[in-house]
Short mmCIF file of C-alpha atoms in Angstrom, two decimals:
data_model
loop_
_atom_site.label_atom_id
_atom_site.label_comp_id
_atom_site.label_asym_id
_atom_site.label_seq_id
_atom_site.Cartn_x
_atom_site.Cartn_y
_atom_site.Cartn_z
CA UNK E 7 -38.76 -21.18 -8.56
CA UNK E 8 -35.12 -20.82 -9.24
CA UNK E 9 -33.52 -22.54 -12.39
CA UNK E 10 -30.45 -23.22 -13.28
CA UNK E 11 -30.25 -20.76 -16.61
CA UNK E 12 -30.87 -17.89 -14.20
CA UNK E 13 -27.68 -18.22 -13.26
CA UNK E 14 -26.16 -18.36 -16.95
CA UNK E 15 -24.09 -15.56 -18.27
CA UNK E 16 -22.19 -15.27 -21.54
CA UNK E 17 -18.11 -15.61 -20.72
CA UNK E 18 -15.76 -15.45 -23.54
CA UNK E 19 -13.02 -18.11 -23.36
CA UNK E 20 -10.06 -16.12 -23.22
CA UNK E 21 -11.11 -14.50 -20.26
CA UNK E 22 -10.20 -17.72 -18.18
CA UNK E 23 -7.28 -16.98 -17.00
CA UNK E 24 -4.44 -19.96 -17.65
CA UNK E 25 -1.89 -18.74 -14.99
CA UNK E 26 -1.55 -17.03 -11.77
CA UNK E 27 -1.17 -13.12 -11.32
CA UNK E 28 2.87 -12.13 -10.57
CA UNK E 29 2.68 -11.10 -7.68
CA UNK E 30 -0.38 -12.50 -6.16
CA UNK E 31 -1.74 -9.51 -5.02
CA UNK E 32 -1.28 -7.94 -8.55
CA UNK E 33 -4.37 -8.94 -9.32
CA UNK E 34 -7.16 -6.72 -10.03
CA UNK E 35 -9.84 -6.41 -7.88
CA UNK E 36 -14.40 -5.65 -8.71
CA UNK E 37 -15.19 -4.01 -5.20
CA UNK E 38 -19.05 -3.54 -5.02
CA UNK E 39 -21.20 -1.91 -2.15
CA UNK E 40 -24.19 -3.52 -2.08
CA UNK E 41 -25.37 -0.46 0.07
CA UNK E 42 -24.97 2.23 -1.94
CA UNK E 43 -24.65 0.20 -5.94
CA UNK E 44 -21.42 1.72 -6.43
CA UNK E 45 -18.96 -0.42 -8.25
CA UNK E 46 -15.29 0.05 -8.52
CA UNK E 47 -12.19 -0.84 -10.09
CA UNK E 48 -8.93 -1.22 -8.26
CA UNK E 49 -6.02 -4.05 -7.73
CA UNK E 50 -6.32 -6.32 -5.26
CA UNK E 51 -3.22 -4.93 -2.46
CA UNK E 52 -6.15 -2.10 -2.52
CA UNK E 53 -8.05 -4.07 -0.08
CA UNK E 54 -6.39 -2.32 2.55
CA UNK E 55 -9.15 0.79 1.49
CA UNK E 56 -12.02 -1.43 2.49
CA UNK E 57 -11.01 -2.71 5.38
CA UNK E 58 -10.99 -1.32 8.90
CA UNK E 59 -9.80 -1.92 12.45
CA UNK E 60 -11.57 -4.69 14.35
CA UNK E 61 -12.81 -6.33 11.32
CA UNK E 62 -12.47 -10.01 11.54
CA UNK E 63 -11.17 -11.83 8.09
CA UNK E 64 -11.83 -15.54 8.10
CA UNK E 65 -9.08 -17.29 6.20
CA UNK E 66 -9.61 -21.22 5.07
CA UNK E 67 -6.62 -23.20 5.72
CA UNK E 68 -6.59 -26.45 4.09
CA UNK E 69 -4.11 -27.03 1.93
CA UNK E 70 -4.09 -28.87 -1.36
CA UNK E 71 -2.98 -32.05 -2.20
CA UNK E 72 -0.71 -33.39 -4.91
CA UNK E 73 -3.89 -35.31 -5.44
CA UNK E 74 -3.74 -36.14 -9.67
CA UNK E 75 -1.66 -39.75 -9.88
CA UNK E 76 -1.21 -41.48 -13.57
CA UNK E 77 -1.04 -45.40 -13.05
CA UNK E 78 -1.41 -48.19 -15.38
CA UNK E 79 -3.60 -51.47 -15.03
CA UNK E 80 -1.35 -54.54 -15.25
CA UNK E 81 -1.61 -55.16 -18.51
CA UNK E 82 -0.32 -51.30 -19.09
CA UNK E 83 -3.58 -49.33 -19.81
CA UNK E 84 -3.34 -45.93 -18.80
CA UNK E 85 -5.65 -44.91 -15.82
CA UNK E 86 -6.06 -41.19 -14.14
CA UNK E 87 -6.46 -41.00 -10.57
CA UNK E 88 -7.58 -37.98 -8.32
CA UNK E 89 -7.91 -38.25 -4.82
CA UNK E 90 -11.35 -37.05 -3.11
CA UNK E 91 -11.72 -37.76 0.49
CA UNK E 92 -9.65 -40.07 2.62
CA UNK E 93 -11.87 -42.80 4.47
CA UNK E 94 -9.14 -44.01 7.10
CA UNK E 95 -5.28 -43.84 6.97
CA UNK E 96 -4.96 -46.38 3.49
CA UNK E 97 -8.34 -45.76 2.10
CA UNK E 98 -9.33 -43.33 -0.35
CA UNK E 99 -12.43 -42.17 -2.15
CA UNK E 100 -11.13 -41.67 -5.78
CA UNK E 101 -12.14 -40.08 -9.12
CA UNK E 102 -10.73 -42.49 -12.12
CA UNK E 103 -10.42 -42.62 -16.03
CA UNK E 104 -11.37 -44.09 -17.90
CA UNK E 105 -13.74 -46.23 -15.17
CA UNK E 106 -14.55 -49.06 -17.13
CA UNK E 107 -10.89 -50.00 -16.43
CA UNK E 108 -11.91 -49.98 -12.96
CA UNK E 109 -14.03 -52.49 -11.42
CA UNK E 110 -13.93 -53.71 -8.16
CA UNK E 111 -10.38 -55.74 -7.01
CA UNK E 112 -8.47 -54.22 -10.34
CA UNK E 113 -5.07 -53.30 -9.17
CA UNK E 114 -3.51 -50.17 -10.57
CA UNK E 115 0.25 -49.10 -10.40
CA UNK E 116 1.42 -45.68 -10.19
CA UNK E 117 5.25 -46.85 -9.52
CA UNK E 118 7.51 -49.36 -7.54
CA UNK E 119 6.79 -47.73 -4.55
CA UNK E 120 2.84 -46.85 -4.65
CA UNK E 121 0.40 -49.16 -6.09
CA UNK E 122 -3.77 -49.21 -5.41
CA UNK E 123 -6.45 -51.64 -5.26
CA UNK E 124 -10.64 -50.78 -6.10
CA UNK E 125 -12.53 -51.86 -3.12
CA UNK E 126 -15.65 -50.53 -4.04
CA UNK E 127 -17.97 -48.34 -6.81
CA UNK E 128 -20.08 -45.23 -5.02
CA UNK E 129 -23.60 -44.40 -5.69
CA UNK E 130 -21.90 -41.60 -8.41
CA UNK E 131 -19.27 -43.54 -9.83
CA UNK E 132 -16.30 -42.83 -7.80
CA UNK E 133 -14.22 -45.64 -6.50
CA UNK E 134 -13.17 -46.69 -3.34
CA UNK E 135 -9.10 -47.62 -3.32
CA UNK E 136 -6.91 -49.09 -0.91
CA UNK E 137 -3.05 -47.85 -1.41
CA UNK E 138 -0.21 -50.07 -1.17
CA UNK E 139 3.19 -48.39 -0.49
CA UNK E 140 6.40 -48.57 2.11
CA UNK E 141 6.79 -45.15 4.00
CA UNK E 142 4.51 -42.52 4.47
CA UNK E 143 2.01 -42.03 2.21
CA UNK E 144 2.29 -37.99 2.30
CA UNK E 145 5.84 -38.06 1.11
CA UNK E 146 5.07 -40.46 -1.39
CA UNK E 147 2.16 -38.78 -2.77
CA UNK E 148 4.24 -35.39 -2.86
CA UNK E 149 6.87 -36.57 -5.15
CA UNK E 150 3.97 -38.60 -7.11
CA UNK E 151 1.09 -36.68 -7.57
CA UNK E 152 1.04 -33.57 -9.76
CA UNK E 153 -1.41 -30.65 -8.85
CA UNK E 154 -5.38 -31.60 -9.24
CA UNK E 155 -6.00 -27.85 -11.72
CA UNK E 156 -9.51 -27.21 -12.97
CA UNK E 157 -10.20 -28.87 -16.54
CA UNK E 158 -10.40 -25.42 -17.95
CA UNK E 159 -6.51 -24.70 -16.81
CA UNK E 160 -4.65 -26.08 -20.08
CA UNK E 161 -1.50 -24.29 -19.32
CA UNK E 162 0.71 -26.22 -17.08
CA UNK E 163 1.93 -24.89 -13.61
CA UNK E 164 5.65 -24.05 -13.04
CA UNK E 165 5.37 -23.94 -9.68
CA UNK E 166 3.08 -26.06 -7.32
CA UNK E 167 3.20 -23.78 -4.93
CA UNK E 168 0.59 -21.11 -6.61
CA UNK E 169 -1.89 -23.65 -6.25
CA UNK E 170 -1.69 -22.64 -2.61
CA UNK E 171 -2.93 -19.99 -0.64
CA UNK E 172 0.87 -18.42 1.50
CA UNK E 173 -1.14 -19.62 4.37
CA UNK E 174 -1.89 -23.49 3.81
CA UNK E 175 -1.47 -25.96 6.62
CA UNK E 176 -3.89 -28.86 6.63
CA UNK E 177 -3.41 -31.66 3.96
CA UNK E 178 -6.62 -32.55 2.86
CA UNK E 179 -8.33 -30.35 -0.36
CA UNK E 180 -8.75 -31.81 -4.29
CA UNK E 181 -9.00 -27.93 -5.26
CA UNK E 182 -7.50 -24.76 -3.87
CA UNK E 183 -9.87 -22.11 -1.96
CA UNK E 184 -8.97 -19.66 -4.78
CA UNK E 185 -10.18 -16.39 -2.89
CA UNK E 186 -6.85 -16.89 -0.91
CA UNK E 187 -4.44 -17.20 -4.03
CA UNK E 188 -4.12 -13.19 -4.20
CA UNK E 189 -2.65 -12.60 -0.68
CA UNK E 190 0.77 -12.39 0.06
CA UNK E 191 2.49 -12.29 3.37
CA UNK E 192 3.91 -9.18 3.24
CA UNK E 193 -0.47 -7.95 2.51
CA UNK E 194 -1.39 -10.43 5.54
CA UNK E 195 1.23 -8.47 7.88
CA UNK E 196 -0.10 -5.16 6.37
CA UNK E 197 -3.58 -6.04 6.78
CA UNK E 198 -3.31 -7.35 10.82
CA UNK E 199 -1.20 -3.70 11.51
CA UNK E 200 -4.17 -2.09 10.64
CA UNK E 201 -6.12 -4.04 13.39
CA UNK E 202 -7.60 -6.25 11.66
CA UNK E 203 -8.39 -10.14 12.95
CA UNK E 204 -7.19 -12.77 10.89
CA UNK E 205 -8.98 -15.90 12.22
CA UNK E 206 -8.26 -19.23 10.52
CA UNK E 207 -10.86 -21.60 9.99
CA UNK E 208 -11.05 -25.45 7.78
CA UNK E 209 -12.74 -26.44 4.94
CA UNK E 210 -11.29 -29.43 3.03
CA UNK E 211 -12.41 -28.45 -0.80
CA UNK E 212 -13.80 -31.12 -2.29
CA UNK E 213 -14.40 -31.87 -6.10
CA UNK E 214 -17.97 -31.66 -6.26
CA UNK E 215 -17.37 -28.12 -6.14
CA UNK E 216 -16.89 -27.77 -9.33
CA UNK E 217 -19.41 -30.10 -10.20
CA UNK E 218 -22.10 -28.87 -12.60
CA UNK E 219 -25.70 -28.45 -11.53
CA UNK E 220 -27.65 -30.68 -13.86
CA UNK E 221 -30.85 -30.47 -12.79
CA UNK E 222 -33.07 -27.76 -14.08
CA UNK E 223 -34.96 -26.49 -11.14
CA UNK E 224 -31.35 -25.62 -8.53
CA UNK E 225 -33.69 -26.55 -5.11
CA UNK E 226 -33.41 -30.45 -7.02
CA UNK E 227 -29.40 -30.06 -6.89
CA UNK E 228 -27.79 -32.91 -4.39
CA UNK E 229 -25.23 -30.80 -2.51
CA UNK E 230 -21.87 -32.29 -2.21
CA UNK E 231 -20.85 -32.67 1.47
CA UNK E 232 -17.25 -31.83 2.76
CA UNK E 233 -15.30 -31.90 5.97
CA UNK E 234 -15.05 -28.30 7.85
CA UNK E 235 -13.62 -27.50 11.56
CA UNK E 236 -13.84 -24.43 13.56
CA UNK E 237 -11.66 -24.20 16.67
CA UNK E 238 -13.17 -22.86 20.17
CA UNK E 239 -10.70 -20.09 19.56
CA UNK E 240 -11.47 -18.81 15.85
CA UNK E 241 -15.77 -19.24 17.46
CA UNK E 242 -14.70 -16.77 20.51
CA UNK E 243 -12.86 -14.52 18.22
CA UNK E 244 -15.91 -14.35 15.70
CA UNK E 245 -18.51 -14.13 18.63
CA UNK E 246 -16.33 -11.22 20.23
CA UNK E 247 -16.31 -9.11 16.79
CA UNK E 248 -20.42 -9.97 16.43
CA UNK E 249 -21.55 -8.86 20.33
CA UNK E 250 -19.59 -5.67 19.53
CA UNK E 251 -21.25 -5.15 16.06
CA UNK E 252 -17.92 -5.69 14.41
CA UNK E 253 -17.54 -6.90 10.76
CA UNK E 254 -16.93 -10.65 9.88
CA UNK E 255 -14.98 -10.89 6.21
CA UNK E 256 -15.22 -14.01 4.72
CA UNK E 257 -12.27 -14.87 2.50
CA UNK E 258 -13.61 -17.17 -0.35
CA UNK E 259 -17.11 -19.16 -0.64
CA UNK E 260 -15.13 -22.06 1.60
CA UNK E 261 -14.99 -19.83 4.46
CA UNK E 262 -18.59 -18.72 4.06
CA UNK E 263 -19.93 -22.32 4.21
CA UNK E 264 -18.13 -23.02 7.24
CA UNK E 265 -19.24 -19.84 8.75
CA UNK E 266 -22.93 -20.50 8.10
CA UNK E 267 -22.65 -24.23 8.57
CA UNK E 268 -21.37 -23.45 12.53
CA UNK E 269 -23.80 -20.44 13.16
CA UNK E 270 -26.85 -20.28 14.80
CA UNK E 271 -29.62 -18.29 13.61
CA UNK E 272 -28.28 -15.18 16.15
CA UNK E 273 -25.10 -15.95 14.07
CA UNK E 274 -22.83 -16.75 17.12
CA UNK E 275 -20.80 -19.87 15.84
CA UNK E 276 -20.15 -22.95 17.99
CA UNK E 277 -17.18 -24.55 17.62
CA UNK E 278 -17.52 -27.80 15.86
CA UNK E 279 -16.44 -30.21 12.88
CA UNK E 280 -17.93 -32.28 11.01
CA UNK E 281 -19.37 -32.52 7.27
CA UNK E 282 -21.44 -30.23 5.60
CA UNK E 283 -23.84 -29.93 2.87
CA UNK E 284 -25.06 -26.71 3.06
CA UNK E 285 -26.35 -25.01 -0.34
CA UNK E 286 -26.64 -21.10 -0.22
CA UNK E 287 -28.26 -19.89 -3.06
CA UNK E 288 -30.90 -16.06 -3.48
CA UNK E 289 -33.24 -15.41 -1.05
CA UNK E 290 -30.78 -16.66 1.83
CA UNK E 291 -30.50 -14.59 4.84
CA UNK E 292 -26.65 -14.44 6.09
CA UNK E 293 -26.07 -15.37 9.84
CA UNK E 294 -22.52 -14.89 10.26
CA UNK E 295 -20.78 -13.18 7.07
CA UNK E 296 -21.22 -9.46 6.70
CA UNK E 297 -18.97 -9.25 3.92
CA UNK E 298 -17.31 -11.29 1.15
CA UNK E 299 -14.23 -11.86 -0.67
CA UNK E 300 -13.80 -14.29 -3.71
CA UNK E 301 -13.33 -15.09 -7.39
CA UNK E 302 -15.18 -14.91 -10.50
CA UNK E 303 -17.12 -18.30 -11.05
CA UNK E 304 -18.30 -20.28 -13.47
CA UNK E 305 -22.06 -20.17 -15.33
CA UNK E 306 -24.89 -22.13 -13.36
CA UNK E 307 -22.78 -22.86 -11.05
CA UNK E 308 -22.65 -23.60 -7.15
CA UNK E 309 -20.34 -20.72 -6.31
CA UNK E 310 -22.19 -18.46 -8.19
CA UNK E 311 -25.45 -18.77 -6.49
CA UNK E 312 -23.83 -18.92 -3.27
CA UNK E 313 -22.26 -15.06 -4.55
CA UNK E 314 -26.12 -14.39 -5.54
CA UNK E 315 -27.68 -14.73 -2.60
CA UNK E 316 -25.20 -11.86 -0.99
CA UNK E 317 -25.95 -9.30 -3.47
CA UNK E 318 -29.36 -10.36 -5.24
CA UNK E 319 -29.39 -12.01 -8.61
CA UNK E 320 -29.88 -9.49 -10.96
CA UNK E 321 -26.76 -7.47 -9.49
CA UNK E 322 -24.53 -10.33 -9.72
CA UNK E 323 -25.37 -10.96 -13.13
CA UNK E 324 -24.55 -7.36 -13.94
CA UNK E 325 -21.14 -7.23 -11.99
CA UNK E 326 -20.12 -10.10 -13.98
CA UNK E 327 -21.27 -8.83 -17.30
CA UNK E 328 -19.37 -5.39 -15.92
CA UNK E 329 -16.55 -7.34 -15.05
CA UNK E 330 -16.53 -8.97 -18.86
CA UNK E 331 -16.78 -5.96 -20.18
CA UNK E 332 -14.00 -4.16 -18.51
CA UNK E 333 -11.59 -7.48 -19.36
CA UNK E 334 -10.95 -9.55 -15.71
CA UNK E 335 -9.73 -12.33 -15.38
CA UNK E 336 -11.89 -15.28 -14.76
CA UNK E 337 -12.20 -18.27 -12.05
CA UNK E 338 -9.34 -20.21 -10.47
CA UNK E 339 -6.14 -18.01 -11.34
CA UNK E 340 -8.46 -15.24 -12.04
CA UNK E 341 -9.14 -11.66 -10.72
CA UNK E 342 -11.05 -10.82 -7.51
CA UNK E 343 -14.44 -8.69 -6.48
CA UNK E 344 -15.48 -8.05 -2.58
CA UNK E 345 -18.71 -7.03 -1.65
CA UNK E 346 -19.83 -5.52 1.67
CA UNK E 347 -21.29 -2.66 2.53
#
């Protein structure tokens, strides 16, 4: 039975990195065969090394939104807002602090032109708002809302943009698929020379994410459930590359849930959309993904597990104590490892 502190390793604070890599692909990069053991160090443009023609790379899409608003309550408290999951066009699922300023039919105002009222108080304490505004809400909310970073970032962002991946499209994510964050488009162009498949799929990145598992025993953890598509053409473009026994990259843990979340147990994918739930943690056989791509992540955590159950426990504990030992960069704005083999 699987626990939570068997995912725990010791990460010294100023090993979380506080700002992006310049230029993306400047960071460095943990590459690990899980064939052969062998680990190596190299920067992250190296990627080129370890991949080959007809590999397919799966790419996640979404793209994050401005989703952190400051209001006030009328009488002028100060209330923090982050958007979760939109409901329909004015509704919103919402994080808030503090929430005791929040119960249900408190009106909040974030300016002249955007104010909010609750509607509602989820099962887990997150509110349900309805927004009040002239225009369209997108615009508003970009010249509003200020970039939803990690807690653990305290150094603030120059430029919003490096909270997105160079290939964002869809509006819909509270957090960044960070896996992306280290390719450039100049590395992209290099990378589909070569023959290589770049095949976009969604996965809108909820907060929950990031949520810590409290319970003790992981199989107890409640999932968090978010909203993934695959097209017919990114399934026939996977399919293609698995009849012909070609590798499927996955580029971050987003990709990998929508991957596995659309496969069947052959792992041919069906295009579909829809929410999912799905937690991948050791002994989980992969359908789709042959081989991975993604960040460093945090202690008895989600993301970590997920990592686990592609190269066993015990060797992902080691890579990471490897990787504090040789200095990386941790989590959002942090370095990179791939595994395949």
């Amino acid at each position: 039975m699987l626990k939570k502190s068997d995912f725990y390793y010791d990460l010294p604070e100023e090993l979380i990195a506080q700002t992006p890599a310049e230029p993306r692909d400047s960071s460095r990069l943990l590459v690990y065969n899980k064939k052969t053991g062998k680990t190596e160090h190299k920067i992250f443009k190296d990627i080129v090394d370890y991949l080959r023609a007809g590999d397919v790379l799966v790419i996640n899409n979404t793209k994050v939104l401005p989703a952190r608003l400051y209001a006030h309550t009328e009488n002028g408290g100060a209330v923090e807002v982050l958007l979760l999951k939109r409901m329909t066009a004015d509704t919103w699922e919402v994080l808030v602090k503090p929430g005791k300023k929040c119960t249900v039919g408190k009106k909040l105002i974030v300016s002249d032109e955007l104010s909010l009222t609750v509607q509602g108080v989820t099962e887990s304490g997150e509110r349900i708002v309805k927004f009040y505004y002239d225009g369209v809400f997108e615009n508003i909310l970009e010249k509003l809302g200020s970039m939803p970073l990690p807690p653990y970032i305290k150094t603030k962002l120059k430029n919003k943009d490096r909270y997105q991946t160079v290939y964002a499209k869809r509006d819909g994510s509270a957090a960044a698929p960070t896996a992306g964050l280290h390719f450039t488009p100049e590395l992209l162009e290099q990378i589909k020379k070569m023959g290589v498949e770049v095949v976009e799929v969604l996965l809108h990145v909820g907060l929950g994410t990031f949520r810590p598992v409290k319970e003790d025993v992981i199989t107890d953890h409640k999932m968090h459930s978010e909203y993934f598509e695959v097209s017919a053409e990114a399934a026939e473009k996977i399919n293609s590359a698995k009849r012909e026994g070609r590798r499927v990259i996955a580029v971050g843990t987003t990709s990998v849930r929508t991957l596995e979340s659309a496969a069947d147990e052959s792992g041919y994918i069906k295009p579909c959309s829809g929410n999912t739930q799905i937690f991948i943690y050791p002994p989980y056989k992969f359908k789709c993904v042959d081989a991975l791509i993604t960040n460093f992540h945090l202690p008895e955590s989600t993301l970590i597990m997920l990592v686990a159950a592609m190269t066993g426990r015990e060797e992902i504990l080691s890579l990471y104590n490897t990787a504090v030992k040789e200095r990386y960069r941790f989590f959002s704005f942090g370095d990179a490892m791939m595994i395949y083999e």
